[in-house]
PDB file of C-alpha atoms in Angstrom:
ATOM      1  CA  UNK A   1       0.000   0.000   0.000  1.00  0.00           C
ATOM      2  CA  UNK A   2       1.211   3.483  -0.853  1.00  0.00           C
ATOM      3  CA  UNK A   3       0.409   5.707   2.117  1.00  0.00           C
ATOM      4  CA  UNK A   4      -1.074   9.010   0.959  1.00  0.00           C
ATOM      5  CA  UNK A   5      -2.714  10.523   4.005  1.00  0.00           C
ATOM      6  CA  UNK A   6      -2.515  10.318   7.802  1.00  0.00           C
ATOM      7  CA  UNK A   7      -5.068  12.000  10.045  1.00  0.00           C
ATOM      8  CA  UNK A   8      -5.353  12.068  13.816  1.00  0.00           C
ATOM      9  CA  UNK A   9      -8.314  12.233  16.144  1.00  0.00           C
ATOM     10  CA  UNK A  10      -9.283  12.040  19.786  1.00  0.00           C
ATOM     11  CA  UNK A  11     -12.503  10.716  21.257  1.00  0.00           C
ATOM     12  CA  UNK A  12     -13.927  10.434  24.743  1.00  0.00           C
ATOM     13  CA  UNK A  13     -16.468   8.581  26.803  1.00  0.00           C
ATOM     14  CA  UNK A  14     -17.153  11.032  29.573  1.00  0.00           C
ATOM     15  CA  UNK A  15     -19.361   9.039  31.938  1.00  0.00           C
ATOM     16  CA  UNK A  16     -20.168   5.565  30.622  1.00  0.00           C
ATOM     17  CA  UNK A  17     -16.668   4.108  30.627  1.00  0.00           C
ATOM     18  CA  UNK A  18     -17.174   2.864  27.072  1.00  0.00           C
ATOM     19  CA  UNK A  19     -13.903   2.272  25.231  1.00  0.00           C
ATOM     20  CA  UNK A  20     -15.654   1.522  21.941  1.00  0.00           C
ATOM     21  CA  UNK A  21     -17.633   4.768  22.120  1.00  0.00           C
ATOM     22  CA  UNK A  22     -14.445   6.753  22.765  1.00  0.00           C
ATOM     23  CA  UNK A  23     -12.684   5.001  19.865  1.00  0.00           C
ATOM     24  CA  UNK A  24     -15.587   5.571  17.441  1.00  0.00           C
ATOM     25  CA  UNK A  25     -15.650   9.251  18.384  1.00  0.00           C
ATOM     26  CA  UNK A  26     -11.899   9.442  17.787  1.00  0.00           C
ATOM     27  CA  UNK A  27     -12.300   7.876  14.332  1.00  0.00           C
ATOM     28  CA  UNK A  28     -15.060  10.333  13.453  1.00  0.00           C
ATOM     29  CA  UNK A  29     -12.917  13.218  14.727  1.00  0.00           C
ATOM     30  CA  UNK A  30     -10.064  12.120  12.447  1.00  0.00           C
ATOM     31  CA  UNK A  31     -12.441  11.801   9.494  1.00  0.00           C
ATOM     32  CA  UNK A  32     -13.693  15.360  10.016  1.00  0.00           C
ATOM     33  CA  UNK A  33     -10.119  16.603   9.571  1.00  0.00           C
ATOM     34  CA  UNK A  34      -9.992  15.216   6.046  1.00  0.00           C
ATOM     35  CA  UNK A  35     -11.873  16.679   3.116  1.00  0.00           C
ATOM     36  CA  UNK A  36      -9.577  15.441   0.339  1.00  0.00           C
ATOM     37  CA  UNK A  37     -11.212  13.108  -2.176  1.00  0.00           C
ATOM     38  CA  UNK A  38      -8.214  10.840  -2.677  1.00  0.00           C
ATOM     39  CA  UNK A  39      -9.968   8.236  -4.788  1.00  0.00           C
ATOM     40  CA  UNK A  40     -11.012  10.733  -7.444  1.00  0.00           C
ATOM     41  CA  UNK A  41      -7.652  12.493  -7.303  1.00  0.00           C
ATOM     42  CA  UNK A  42      -5.812   9.295  -8.258  1.00  0.00           C
ATOM     43  CA  UNK A  43      -8.476   7.767 -10.496  1.00  0.00           C
ATOM     44  CA  UNK A  44      -9.506   4.985  -8.107  1.00  0.00           C
ATOM     45  CA  UNK A  45     -12.866   3.828  -6.837  1.00  0.00           C
ATOM     46  CA  UNK A  46     -13.605   4.607  -3.191  1.00  0.00           C
ATOM     47  CA  UNK A  47     -13.845   0.873  -2.578  1.00  0.00           C
ATOM     48  CA  UNK A  48     -10.131   0.630  -3.518  1.00  0.00           C
ATOM     49  CA  UNK A  49      -9.097   2.641  -0.450  1.00  0.00           C
ATOM     50  CA  UNK A  50      -6.914   0.886   2.104  1.00  0.00           C
ATOM     51  CA  UNK A  51      -7.537   2.317   5.564  1.00  0.00           C
ATOM     52  CA  UNK A  52      -5.424   1.463   8.594  1.00  0.00           C
ATOM     53  CA  UNK A  53      -6.936   2.531  11.899  1.00  0.00           C
ATOM     54  CA  UNK A  54      -4.599   2.669  14.905  1.00  0.00           C
ATOM     55  CA  UNK A  55      -6.342   3.201  18.229  1.00  0.00           C
ATOM     56  CA  UNK A  56      -4.766   3.726  21.631  1.00  0.00           C
ATOM     57  CA  UNK A  57      -6.847   3.115  24.771  1.00  0.00           C
ATOM     58  CA  UNK A  58      -6.061   1.886  28.267  1.00  0.00           C
ATOM     59  CA  UNK A  59      -8.124  -1.289  27.770  1.00  0.00           C
ATOM     60  CA  UNK A  60      -7.662  -2.447  24.150  1.00  0.00           C
ATOM     61  CA  UNK A  61      -9.657  -5.658  24.643  1.00  0.00           C
ATOM     62  CA  UNK A  62     -12.771  -3.589  25.468  1.00  0.00           C
ATOM     63  CA  UNK A  63     -12.950  -2.064  21.957  1.00  0.00           C
ATOM     64  CA  UNK A  64     -15.392  -3.666  19.509  1.00  0.00           C
ATOM     65  CA  UNK A  65     -13.395  -3.741  16.266  1.00  0.00           C
ATOM     66  CA  UNK A  66     -16.518  -4.422  14.185  1.00  0.00           C
ATOM     67  CA  UNK A  67     -18.090  -1.198  15.512  1.00  0.00           C
ATOM     68  CA  UNK A  68     -14.986   0.696  14.368  1.00  0.00           C
ATOM     69  CA  UNK A  69     -15.124  -0.876  10.898  1.00  0.00           C
ATOM     70  CA  UNK A  70     -18.820   0.030  10.619  1.00  0.00           C
ATOM     71  CA  UNK A  71     -17.917   3.750  10.693  1.00  0.00           C
ATOM     72  CA  UNK A  72     -16.372   3.463   7.213  1.00  0.00           C
ATOM     73  CA  UNK A  73     -18.855   3.230   4.328  1.00  0.00           C
ATOM     74  CA  UNK A  74     -16.246   1.919   1.871  1.00  0.00           C
ATOM     75  CA  UNK A  75     -12.651   0.776   1.602  1.00  0.00           C
ATOM     76  CA  UNK A  76     -10.724  -2.115   3.081  1.00  0.00           C
ATOM     77  CA  UNK A  77     -10.229  -1.410   6.785  1.00  0.00           C
ATOM     78  CA  UNK A  78      -7.566  -2.837   9.088  1.00  0.00           C
ATOM     79  CA  UNK A  79      -8.057  -1.949  12.764  1.00  0.00           C
ATOM     80  CA  UNK A  80      -5.232  -2.207  15.300  1.00  0.00           C
ATOM     81  CA  UNK A  81      -6.097  -1.456  18.937  1.00  0.00           C
ATOM     82  CA  UNK A  82      -3.236  -1.079  21.375  1.00  0.00           C
ATOM     83  CA  UNK A  83      -2.502   0.195  24.855  1.00  0.00           C
ATOM     84  CA  UNK A  84      -2.476   3.991  24.975  1.00  0.00           C
ATOM     85  CA  UNK A  85      -4.927   6.800  25.460  1.00  0.00           C
ATOM     86  CA  UNK A  86      -5.831   7.909  28.951  1.00  0.00           C
ATOM     87  CA  UNK A  87      -8.268   7.032  31.722  1.00  0.00           C
ATOM     88  CA  UNK A  88      -9.053   9.921  34.053  1.00  0.00           C
ATOM     89  CA  UNK A  89     -10.474   8.988  37.450  1.00  0.00           C
ATOM     90  CA  UNK A  90     -13.473  10.857  38.815  1.00  0.00           C
ATOM     91  CA  UNK A  91     -12.533  13.450  41.460  1.00  0.00           C
ATOM     92  CA  UNK A  92     -14.834  11.756  43.978  1.00  0.00           C
ATOM     93  CA  UNK A  93     -13.273   8.381  43.125  1.00  0.00           C
ATOM     94  CA  UNK A  94     -16.595   6.737  42.250  1.00  0.00           C
ATOM     95  CA  UNK A  95     -18.005   5.574  38.945  1.00  0.00           C
ATOM     96  CA  UNK A  96     -16.413   5.071  35.565  1.00  0.00           C
ATOM     97  CA  UNK A  97     -13.359   7.069  34.565  1.00  0.00           C
ATOM     98  CA  UNK A  98     -13.408   9.477  31.650  1.00  0.00           C
ATOM     99  CA  UNK A  99     -11.832   7.590  28.753  1.00  0.00           C
ATOM    100  CA  UNK A 100      -9.743   9.224  26.063  1.00  0.00           C
ATOM    101  CA  UNK A 101      -8.900   7.347  22.852  1.00  0.00           C
ATOM    102  CA  UNK A 102      -6.199   8.467  20.439  1.00  0.00           C
ATOM    103  CA  UNK A 103      -6.671   7.545  16.768  1.00  0.00           C
ATOM    104  CA  UNK A 104      -4.498   7.651  13.654  1.00  0.00           C
ATOM    105  CA  UNK A 105      -6.021   6.928  10.235  1.00  0.00           C
ATOM    106  CA  UNK A 106      -3.690   6.026   7.395  1.00  0.00           C
ATOM    107  CA  UNK A 107      -5.246   6.018   3.929  1.00  0.00           C
ATOM    108  CA  UNK A 108      -3.671   4.744   0.742  1.00  0.00           C
ATOM    109  CA  UNK A 109      -4.051   2.606  -2.365  1.00  0.00           C
ATOM    110  CA  UNK A 110      -2.269  -0.283  -3.994  1.00  0.00           C
ATOM    111  CA  UNK A 111      -0.369   1.716  -6.618  1.00  0.00           C
ATOM    112  CA  UNK A 112       2.284   0.916  -9.169  1.00  0.00           C
ATOM    113  CA  UNK A 113       5.589   2.710  -8.720  1.00  0.00           C
ATOM    114  CA  UNK A 114       5.969   5.801 -10.912  1.00  0.00           C
ATOM    115  CA  UNK A 115       9.015   4.298 -12.663  1.00  0.00           C
ATOM    116  CA  UNK A 116       7.236   1.017 -13.584  1.00  0.00           C
TER     117      UNK A 116
END
């Protein structure tokens, strides 16, 4: 895959302690940063897009990867969830922490080298 674009996002789950919700919000935040129509620019179909989604949260096993993939209407998506992000304890020490997820989206296509 030839990497053409990398975007970053951050998402939170303020009260529910939902790692998937925080990750989905981070993906959507990263998508809002991008308004470039790469497929048309390079003469590809949108379904040809290769999208790598890297997500960092404190509890990677709690993220529903299928829910992340469902955010993307087209393209081949590879989701990698790893330890990262941030959990912020409530000041009173009770209830779920505020969860912060960090997201990086890498978008590209399978392209032939320019000198081929």
